């Protein structure tokens, strides 16, 4: 999946560069002051619009989105089923050790709350508040890129206006219009390309990653509360499997084995 | 219905080609590098914005939307009424065989849950969670096409900017402006046509298909829960018929016959 | 009200034609291939976007919106008050005859459900589901016109691009630019006019008509349930009158008379 | 506040006229057929989109928004506190006389419902339904102006297209291009100015006025229900004061005096 | 954080000025009548759209957003934990003195309500109504800037139209086109820059500040209600810590110390 994204980036640049070289010279598309206006303006406006911390957070989110693997839902389900079997056999307190070993911080916290004998209503309350804030933070990241996706073409146009105004003022002989106009349009080109090949798709990507992660955590909440309620592992599995898409469900093997083992 | 869609596609292309040939030459509208920029750029940005799996899923959704027939709501109602009669006469367990024969996976799952004696609240819970995720997956497909519908004109404009910048740089004699400008505009033409005759209408079509399918499944949930509650088949039919549009309701025959047979 | 709408249509065309003739010749605005591209393209994309049935339904909705009169809310209230008086005097069964005479299908169905002794919860459930689907169907009609309102200017621009590309390719002498450019712009003109004087206002009109009808039916639901609950006709009237706008309320006479007759 | 609005209108026109005269002649901006197309077209499309009654209602709303003063929330609170003291001392029936003297129709109706001994649930129900419809009617007015704000620039562009098409057809000598083009652009100018200095800000203004009025009425509902429940005037005041903004709260004097008088 | 914002503003202006000077003369970008049209028109339309009080409120909000520090959530949590310990040891009445010392008006009000022995349901009701109105007022400020962000480019375009119309009318020799056109474009430049470097980012900033403040106050409500309910300080802390982001949670020291002190 992530490889496809990187291929996507390279392809977007590749097709554009190829398109440029097919009909002209790549050198026409390099203009330092255009870069300063579009990049600089976009970043400056973003810093006005968001606190520095959120802008940095958004940058970190990219790295996370591309390189940190999200957990596999089938794996999480089998983990929860194992916990439920354990809890049924040895009681909720037996989960403590498993909780300490859990890699996912959210799952760990949930297990600890159960082990502590926290009231189920409070467990749900705490975990769901946590999810709400997680979603909020994810949305911050997306909206930073969405804003950049709208500032970039705007500064592209501002740069072109600067070029045009400067050109027109001194326009005496028509022969110089072409090349100057060309330079003026380069900023619009930068702005559009940045918005449509980088910022807007990235915002979208983060949105997808976020809803995947949230879904996984909702699955954990559902599973943990069922475990705390002492529900039958078979029923728990049936409930949690509704969170899987049909394709994943077909590949869902471990679950069925643990079901057989009941 | 699907024939109309295919006619729609052919007509959109037909009218455009006719419009082109009426005032000029279709050859003016073929430009390989424009195709690369618009198609390539659109697909590349889509791959950045969505995981490969969702893009492929969206492509599959087209095929399904055009060639797989959705079930007929009247048929589903009569099927549910038959099940309800059967359940009244021979008990819920008698539904098992009918469940195994059910073509629709969702209906099958619902019947099996009832046969297993699952708690009604849990049955509703499981089936509705399933519906929520189904809708989510449908929305993914729609949003892939909506994104493509916004990337295509953007890359169309980027392509035109590339053409313009290359042209203007070397502009010395005014006589070459016309033809070069013409080639530059072809990318904008591609982008607009793709967006307005393909991607945006397709996204819309998928949305319609999705809500039709969801409606049908909500009808099944309603029917199954009524059967489980042991409601009178006549009442069930009355309730389910509200899901039909007035025109379909008039053509609804089988239902009335089964009603008479009570 | 509907006369105003027809005047609106005629005026929109009239002002435009007058504007054209004031500064030029109406003949400049007729171009057959432009008509084909804009109308044809818009209809073709609409057929891709919606099933044929919904497109036809939207066309029918226009006729209905212009020529079928919606019931008058004051009239419906007095009708409901009469029914409530009747039910109080002679019992719910006495409504059967009145129900058969009711012109409105929805009201008829509601009365019949009451006469059949259906559970109040189920009556509300059935009638509200019916309203939900009615609203859904109304929305389909609106969205067909909204889509047409966005496809029309898009195909207008596509047509202009076609004209420009064809013109620019063969551009040798500048003197032919004017007339050709003129023809190219006619498509944009068609697209904008169609969208802003026909499709978008029509979508809006249907929306207004729909909410009027839904409101009237909600009033019926409220009234019918109050009748079934055996509430005092005076209270029912007080409740239903809140659905009327202040102006209508002032003209509300019959209601008060029936109130006096209590 | 309303003076500022009128100053706003005058300033918008003034700055524009000044801008025109600074660089040219105001006479260039008068073109009768442009006025016909933009005004006429906008009004015509609005009549297609909305029933005449709503368009007239929207026009009346302007007058009301500018010249009818909204009640002062502090005043309403003291009025409610007085009513609550009265009701505590002499019973709910004693409110009848006060109700008849109430200027606000909504407050009057609320008091009368209480005096009639209507069930609290029904009082809330009736008053809130009334508020819902009031809000609905307010929204109608806003959306009429929002639509006009989108039709005006559209007809501005349509008018410019008309001018361009007529001009280009007959274009033989380049010297006439300037003046004709100038006239063609006047329609776009009208459309933009109307939308951005009149329709869109007016829609916004009505929205603000509406939410102010709704808030005031919600305050009345809250207060009336508390009076009916026989709550302590001090508590009622505490509850109602949360509806005031901090600045108003500081100026809130009368309330405290009545509080002292308890 | 605020330093970054000021850097953002300076950078946006700096990059633009640098871009201008790199290719031309800053003097070309000063045009008094353009300033009048864009600034004047934007402010005039804003005064039509909003009451003077809200426009002034929005201006004040800027100052507050940049110079008033928001409270630190960790600090608020430790404060609430201290209050909860105090309440447990010495009863709710002991909070009075602490309440009087509280800097935050909202927290003060909440403590006083508790000390007064107000019913928990009413405490929540009053505090949440207060929050709703606070959010409403914050939204007013944001929407003033959002409107300015849409009026500014509109008046930019209106100014350019004025320049173009005036120029075209008198167009006789082509040599004057350049400079006049240049001046005409300056208004569009102003409008775009104001919108994208000032108004839109500011609206965004206020939105962020608002949600931060609301979050903090929701935390207070949650904490105060838990204190009133006499919950265990440890549990309260656990609940409140879910309001912190993971990074802040790691730095959350004082809380743990107070926890140890239990």
PDB file of N, CA and C in Angstrom, chain C residues 125-194:
ATOM      1  N   UNK C 125     -44.811   4.756  13.399  1.00  0.00           N
ATOM      2  CA  UNK C 125     -43.690   4.131  12.707  1.00  0.00           C
ATOM      3  C   UNK C 125     -43.951   4.020  11.205  1.00  0.00           C
ATOM      4  N   UNK C 126     -45.115   3.487  10.856  1.00  0.00           N
ATOM      5  CA  UNK C 126     -45.436   3.288   9.436  1.00  0.00           C
ATOM      6  C   UNK C 126     -45.522   4.630   8.714  1.00  0.00           C
ATOM      7  N   UNK C 127     -46.254   5.578   9.319  1.00  0.00           N
ATOM      8  CA  UNK C 127     -46.441   6.860   8.640  1.00  0.00           C
ATOM      9  C   UNK C 127     -45.121   7.615   8.511  1.00  0.00           C
ATOM     10  N   UNK C 128     -44.281   7.532   9.547  1.00  0.00           N
ATOM     11  CA  UNK C 128     -43.013   8.267   9.458  1.00  0.00           C
ATOM     12  C   UNK C 128     -42.037   7.628   8.474  1.00  0.00           C
ATOM     13  N   UNK C 129     -42.037   6.279   8.412  1.00  0.00           N
ATOM     14  CA  UNK C 129     -41.197   5.627   7.406  1.00  0.00           C
ATOM     15  C   UNK C 129     -41.633   6.083   6.019  1.00  0.00           C
ATOM     16  N   UNK C 130     -42.941   6.106   5.819  1.00  0.00           N
ATOM     17  CA  UNK C 130     -43.493   6.563   4.542  1.00  0.00           C
ATOM     18  C   UNK C 130     -42.991   7.987   4.222  1.00  0.00           C
ATOM     19  N   UNK C 131     -43.030   8.858   5.234  1.00  0.00           N
ATOM     20  CA  UNK C 131     -42.575  10.241   5.024  1.00  0.00           C
ATOM     21  C   UNK C 131     -41.092  10.292   4.674  1.00  0.00           C
ATOM     22  N   UNK C 132     -40.304   9.458   5.380  1.00  0.00           N
ATOM     23  CA  UNK C 132     -38.867   9.419   5.104  1.00  0.00           C
ATOM     24  C   UNK C 132     -38.606   9.066   3.646  1.00  0.00           C
ATOM     25  N   UNK C 133     -39.333   8.057   3.159  1.00  0.00           N
ATOM     26  CA  UNK C 133     -39.096   7.650   1.774  1.00  0.00           C
ATOM     27  C   UNK C 133     -39.632   8.687   0.789  1.00  0.00           C
ATOM     28  N   UNK C 134     -40.729   9.327   1.164  1.00  0.00           N
ATOM     29  CA  UNK C 134     -41.263  10.391   0.305  1.00  0.00           C
ATOM     30  C   UNK C 134     -40.210  11.492   0.160  1.00  0.00           C
ATOM     31  N   UNK C 135     -39.629  11.878   1.306  1.00  0.00           N
ATOM     32  CA  UNK C 135     -38.599  12.921   1.281  1.00  0.00           C
ATOM     33  C   UNK C 135     -37.413  12.478   0.429  1.00  0.00           C
ATOM     34  N   UNK C 136     -37.058  11.199   0.578  1.00  0.00           N
ATOM     35  CA  UNK C 136     -35.943  10.640  -0.192  1.00  0.00           C
ATOM     36  C   UNK C 136     -36.214  10.772  -1.690  1.00  0.00           C
ATOM     37  N   UNK C 137     -37.426  10.411  -2.093  1.00  0.00           N
ATOM     38  CA  UNK C 137     -37.764  10.496  -3.523  1.00  0.00           C
ATOM     39  C   UNK C 137     -37.755  11.940  -3.998  1.00  0.00           C
ATOM     40  N   UNK C 138     -38.253  12.840  -3.139  1.00  0.00           N
ATOM     41  CA  UNK C 138     -38.207  14.253  -3.500  1.00  0.00           C
ATOM     42  C   UNK C 138     -36.770  14.719  -3.698  1.00  0.00           C
ATOM     43  N   UNK C 139     -35.897  14.261  -2.781  1.00  0.00           N
ATOM     44  CA  UNK C 139     -34.494  14.681  -2.882  1.00  0.00           C
ATOM     45  C   UNK C 139     -33.852  14.182  -4.173  1.00  0.00           C
ATOM     46  N   UNK C 140     -34.247  12.974  -4.601  1.00  0.00           N
ATOM     47  CA  UNK C 140     -33.721  12.467  -5.867  1.00  0.00           C
ATOM     48  C   UNK C 140     -34.006  13.455  -6.989  1.00  0.00           C
ATOM     49  N   UNK C 141     -35.258  13.927  -7.033  1.00  0.00           N
ATOM     50  CA  UNK C 141     -35.627  14.870  -8.091  1.00  0.00           C
ATOM     51  C   UNK C 141     -34.784  16.132  -8.028  1.00  0.00           C
ATOM     52  N   UNK C 142     -34.632  16.665  -6.812  1.00  0.00           N
ATOM     53  CA  UNK C 142     -33.824  17.881  -6.678  1.00  0.00           C
ATOM     54  C   UNK C 142     -32.396  17.658  -7.134  1.00  0.00           C
ATOM     55  N   UNK C 143     -31.840  16.487  -6.755  1.00  0.00           N
ATOM     56  CA  UNK C 143     -30.421  16.319  -7.058  1.00  0.00           C
ATOM     57  C   UNK C 143     -30.200  16.081  -8.553  1.00  0.00           C
ATOM     58  N   UNK C 144     -31.200  15.543  -9.258  1.00  0.00           N
ATOM     59  CA  UNK C 144     -31.069  15.439 -10.714  1.00  0.00           C
ATOM     60  C   UNK C 144     -30.890  16.834 -11.303  1.00  0.00           C
ATOM     61  N   UNK C 145     -31.705  17.793 -10.860  1.00  0.00           N
ATOM     62  CA  UNK C 145     -31.590  19.142 -11.419  1.00  0.00           C
ATOM     63  C   UNK C 145     -30.316  19.853 -10.955  1.00  0.00           C
ATOM     64  N   UNK C 146     -29.924  19.568  -9.708  1.00  0.00           N
ATOM     65  CA  UNK C 146     -28.663  20.163  -9.252  1.00  0.00           C
ATOM     66  C   UNK C 146     -27.487  19.669 -10.095  1.00  0.00           C
ATOM     67  N   UNK C 147     -27.484  18.362 -10.390  1.00  0.00           N
ATOM     68  CA  UNK C 147     -26.413  17.828 -11.232  1.00  0.00           C
ATOM     69  C   UNK C 147     -26.460  18.473 -12.607  1.00  0.00           C
ATOM     70  N   UNK C 148     -27.673  18.595 -13.173  1.00  0.00           N
ATOM     71  CA  UNK C 148     -27.789  19.220 -14.491  1.00  0.00           C
ATOM     72  C   UNK C 148     -27.264  20.657 -14.431  1.00  0.00           C
ATOM     73  N   UNK C 149     -27.529  21.319 -13.308  1.00  0.00           N
ATOM     74  CA  UNK C 149     -27.048  22.690 -13.139  1.00  0.00           C
ATOM     75  C   UNK C 149     -25.538  22.781 -13.038  1.00  0.00           C
ATOM     76  N   UNK C 150     -24.867  21.653 -12.721  1.00  0.00           N
ATOM     77  CA  UNK C 150     -23.403  21.718 -12.709  1.00  0.00           C
ATOM     78  C   UNK C 150     -22.823  21.157 -14.006  1.00  0.00           C
ATOM     79  N   UNK C 151     -23.542  20.233 -14.670  1.00  0.00           N
ATOM     80  CA  UNK C 151     -23.032  19.710 -15.946  1.00  0.00           C
ATOM     81  C   UNK C 151     -23.170  20.748 -17.059  1.00  0.00           C
ATOM     82  N   UNK C 152     -24.261  21.528 -17.049  1.00  0.00           N
ATOM     83  CA  UNK C 152     -24.515  22.448 -18.157  1.00  0.00           C
ATOM     84  C   UNK C 152     -23.374  23.450 -18.350  1.00  0.00           C
ATOM     85  N   UNK C 153     -22.926  24.174 -17.288  1.00  0.00           N
ATOM     86  CA  UNK C 153     -21.813  25.098 -17.538  1.00  0.00           C
ATOM     87  C   UNK C 153     -20.526  24.352 -17.885  1.00  0.00           C
ATOM     88  N   UNK C 154     -20.359  23.131 -17.367  1.00  0.00           N
ATOM     89  CA  UNK C 154     -19.156  22.367 -17.685  1.00  0.00           C
ATOM     90  C   UNK C 154     -19.130  22.040 -19.173  1.00  0.00           C
ATOM     91  N   UNK C 155     -20.263  21.584 -19.708  1.00  0.00           N
ATOM     92  CA  UNK C 155     -20.283  21.291 -21.144  1.00  0.00           C
ATOM     93  C   UNK C 155     -20.250  22.582 -21.958  1.00  0.00           C
ATOM     94  N   UNK C 156     -20.762  23.665 -21.370  1.00  0.00           N
ATOM     95  CA  UNK C 156     -20.604  24.958 -22.027  1.00  0.00           C
ATOM     96  C   UNK C 156     -19.131  25.281 -22.221  1.00  0.00           C
ATOM     97  N   UNK C 157     -18.351  25.052 -21.163  1.00  0.00           N
ATOM     98  CA  UNK C 157     -16.920  25.337 -21.259  1.00  0.00           C
ATOM     99  C   UNK C 157     -16.237  24.355 -22.205  1.00  0.00           C
ATOM    100  N   UNK C 158     -16.642  23.093 -22.150  1.00  0.00           N
ATOM    101  CA  UNK C 158     -16.052  22.094 -23.054  1.00  0.00           C
ATOM    102  C   UNK C 158     -16.311  22.504 -24.509  1.00  0.00           C
ATOM    103  N   UNK C 159     -17.533  22.956 -24.782  1.00  0.00           N
ATOM    104  CA  UNK C 159     -17.859  23.394 -26.139  1.00  0.00           C
ATOM    105  C   UNK C 159     -17.007  24.579 -26.563  1.00  0.00           C
ATOM    106  N   UNK C 160     -16.800  25.509 -25.647  1.00  0.00           N
ATOM    107  CA  UNK C 160     -15.977  26.669 -25.976  1.00  0.00           C
ATOM    108  C   UNK C 160     -14.536  26.244 -26.232  1.00  0.00           C
ATOM    109  N   UNK C 161     -14.049  25.282 -25.429  1.00  0.00           N
ATOM    110  CA  UNK C 161     -12.693  24.770 -25.653  1.00  0.00           C
ATOM    111  C   UNK C 161     -12.581  24.135 -27.036  1.00  0.00           C
ATOM    112  N   UNK C 162     -13.613  23.358 -27.412  1.00  0.00           N
ATOM    113  CA  UNK C 162     -13.606  22.740 -28.740  1.00  0.00           C
ATOM    114  C   UNK C 162     -13.486  23.823 -29.818  1.00  0.00           C
ATOM    115  N   UNK C 163     -14.330  24.845 -29.678  1.00  0.00           N
ATOM    116  CA  UNK C 163     -14.308  25.930 -30.655  1.00  0.00           C
ATOM    117  C   UNK C 163     -12.950  26.621 -30.704  1.00  0.00           C
ATOM    118  N   UNK C 164     -12.398  26.885 -29.523  1.00  0.00           N
ATOM    119  CA  UNK C 164     -11.108  27.577 -29.465  1.00  0.00           C
ATOM    120  C   UNK C 164      -9.995  26.750 -30.080  1.00  0.00           C
ATOM    121  N   UNK C 165      -9.965  25.462 -29.737  1.00  0.00           N
ATOM    122  CA  UNK C 165      -8.885  24.601 -30.236  1.00  0.00           C
ATOM    123  C   UNK C 165      -8.954  24.518 -31.761  1.00  0.00           C
ATOM    124  N   UNK C 166     -10.162  24.302 -32.285  1.00  0.00           N
ATOM    125  CA  UNK C 166     -10.317  24.236 -33.737  1.00  0.00           C
ATOM    126  C   UNK C 166      -9.911  25.554 -34.393  1.00  0.00           C
ATOM    127  N   UNK C 167     -10.302  26.646 -33.742  1.00  0.00           N
ATOM    128  CA  UNK C 167     -10.004  27.947 -34.327  1.00  0.00           C
ATOM    129  C   UNK C 167      -8.499  28.233 -34.329  1.00  0.00           C
ATOM    130  N   UNK C 168      -7.872  27.950 -33.185  1.00  0.00           N
ATOM    131  CA  UNK C 168      -6.472  28.319 -33.027  1.00  0.00           C
ATOM    132  C   UNK C 168      -5.556  27.525 -33.955  1.00  0.00           C
ATOM    133  N   UNK C 169      -5.922  26.260 -34.181  1.00  0.00           N
ATOM    134  CA  UNK C 169      -5.108  25.410 -35.029  1.00  0.00           C
ATOM    135  C   UNK C 169      -4.921  26.026 -36.417  1.00  0.00           C
ATOM    136  N   UNK C 170      -6.016  26.543 -36.927  1.00  0.00           N
ATOM    137  CA  UNK C 170      -5.952  27.024 -38.299  1.00  0.00           C
ATOM    138  C   UNK C 170      -5.733  28.520 -38.385  1.00  0.00           C
ATOM    139  N   UNK C 171      -5.409  29.121 -37.232  1.00  0.00           N
ATOM    140  CA  UNK C 171      -5.315  30.574 -37.198  1.00  0.00           C
ATOM    141  C   UNK C 171      -4.178  31.090 -38.060  1.00  0.00           C
ATOM    142  N   UNK C 172      -4.542  31.701 -39.130  1.00  0.00           N
ATOM    143  CA  UNK C 172      -3.493  32.297 -39.945  1.00  0.00           C
ATOM    144  C   UNK C 172      -3.690  33.795 -40.066  1.00  0.00           C
ATOM    145  N   UNK C 173      -4.889  34.183 -40.434  1.00  0.00           N
ATOM    146  CA  UNK C 173      -5.110  35.625 -40.460  1.00  0.00           C
ATOM    147  C   UNK C 173      -5.987  36.011 -39.275  1.00  0.00           C
ATOM    148  N   UNK C 174      -5.589  37.093 -38.651  1.00  0.00           N
ATOM    149  CA  UNK C 174      -6.245  37.522 -37.424  1.00  0.00           C
ATOM    150  C   UNK C 174      -7.704  37.929 -37.653  1.00  0.00           C
ATOM    151  N   UNK C 175      -8.071  38.241 -38.869  1.00  0.00           N
ATOM    152  CA  UNK C 175      -9.412  38.774 -39.109  1.00  0.00           C
ATOM    153  C   UNK C 175     -10.504  37.743 -38.844  1.00  0.00           C
ATOM    154  N   UNK C 176     -10.181  36.443 -38.934  1.00  0.00           N
ATOM    155  CA  UNK C 176     -11.214  35.443 -38.721  1.00  0.00           C
ATOM    156  C   UNK C 176     -11.371  35.101 -37.234  1.00  0.00           C
ATOM    157  N   UNK C 177     -10.478  35.632 -36.417  1.00  0.00           N
ATOM    158  CA  UNK C 177     -10.526  35.279 -34.998  1.00  0.00           C
ATOM    159  C   UNK C 177     -11.856  35.696 -34.376  1.00  0.00           C
ATOM    160  N   UNK C 178     -12.240  36.946 -34.568  1.00  0.00           N
ATOM    161  CA  UNK C 178     -13.457  37.472 -33.955  1.00  0.00           C
ATOM    162  C   UNK C 178     -14.660  36.570 -34.136  1.00  0.00           C
ATOM    163  N   UNK C 179     -15.125  36.367 -35.349  1.00  0.00           N
ATOM    164  CA  UNK C 179     -16.339  35.572 -35.554  1.00  0.00           C
ATOM    165  C   UNK C 179     -16.236  34.159 -34.972  1.00  0.00           C
ATOM    166  N   UNK C 180     -15.086  33.500 -35.161  1.00  0.00           N
ATOM    167  CA  UNK C 180     -14.946  32.138 -34.642  1.00  0.00           C
ATOM    168  C   UNK C 180     -15.005  32.117 -33.121  1.00  0.00           C
ATOM    169  N   UNK C 181     -14.339  33.053 -32.518  1.00  0.00           N
ATOM    170  CA  UNK C 181     -14.337  33.179 -31.067  1.00  0.00           C
ATOM    171  C   UNK C 181     -15.772  33.396 -30.579  1.00  0.00           C
ATOM    172  N   UNK C 182     -16.495  34.199 -31.332  1.00  0.00           N
ATOM    173  CA  UNK C 182     -17.876  34.485 -31.001  1.00  0.00           C
ATOM    174  C   UNK C 182     -18.699  33.197 -30.928  1.00  0.00           C
ATOM    175  N   UNK C 183     -18.537  32.367 -31.955  1.00  0.00           N
ATOM    176  CA  UNK C 183     -19.271  31.100 -31.979  1.00  0.00           C
ATOM    177  C   UNK C 183     -18.852  30.228 -30.800  1.00  0.00           C
ATOM    178  N   UNK C 184     -17.544  30.218 -30.523  1.00  0.00           N
ATOM    179  CA  UNK C 184     -17.043  29.386 -29.434  1.00  0.00           C
ATOM    180  C   UNK C 184     -17.675  29.798 -28.102  1.00  0.00           C
ATOM    181  N   UNK C 185     -17.857  31.091 -27.915  1.00  0.00           N
ATOM    182  CA  UNK C 185     -18.410  31.559 -26.637  1.00  0.00           C
ATOM    183  C   UNK C 185     -19.897  31.262 -26.479  1.00  0.00           C
ATOM    184  N   UNK C 186     -20.584  31.032 -27.598  1.00  0.00           N
ATOM    185  CA  UNK C 186     -22.024  30.764 -27.507  1.00  0.00           C
ATOM    186  C   UNK C 186     -22.319  29.565 -26.603  1.00  0.00           C
ATOM    187  N   UNK C 187     -21.466  28.530 -26.652  1.00  0.00           N
ATOM    188  CA  UNK C 187     -21.705  27.357 -25.794  1.00  0.00           C
ATOM    189  C   UNK C 187     -21.616  27.714 -24.311  1.00  0.00           C
ATOM    190  N   UNK C 188     -20.636  28.533 -23.949  1.00  0.00           N
ATOM    191  CA  UNK C 188     -20.547  28.954 -22.551  1.00  0.00           C
ATOM    192  C   UNK C 188     -21.803  29.717 -22.156  1.00  0.00           C
ATOM    193  N   UNK C 189     -22.267  30.560 -23.072  1.00  0.00           N
ATOM    194  CA  UNK C 189     -23.496  31.300 -22.843  1.00  0.00           C
ATOM    195  C   UNK C 189     -24.676  30.355 -22.588  1.00  0.00           C
ATOM    196  N   UNK C 190     -24.854  29.368 -23.461  1.00  0.00           N
ATOM    197  CA  UNK C 190     -25.939  28.395 -23.262  1.00  0.00           C
ATOM    198  C   UNK C 190     -25.840  27.729 -21.894  1.00  0.00           C
ATOM    199  N   UNK C 191     -24.644  27.240 -21.589  1.00  0.00           N
ATOM    200  CA  UNK C 191     -24.451  26.512 -20.343  1.00  0.00           C
ATOM    201  C   UNK C 191     -24.803  27.352 -19.127  1.00  0.00           C
ATOM    202  N   UNK C 192     -24.334  28.609 -19.108  1.00  0.00           N
ATOM    203  CA  UNK C 192     -24.607  29.466 -17.954  1.00  0.00           C
ATOM    204  C   UNK C 192     -26.086  29.789 -17.839  1.00  0.00           C
ATOM    205  N   UNK C 193     -26.702  30.081 -18.985  1.00  0.00           N
ATOM    206  CA  UNK C 193     -28.105  30.466 -18.949  1.00  0.00           C
ATOM    207  C   UNK C 193     -28.969  29.290 -18.483  1.00  0.00           C
ATOM    208  N   UNK C 194     -28.710  28.122 -19.058  1.00  0.00           N
ATOM    209  CA  UNK C 194     -29.466  26.930 -18.660  1.00  0.00           C
ATOM    210  C   UNK C 194     -29.333  26.674 -17.161  1.00  0.00           C
TER     211      UNK C 194
END
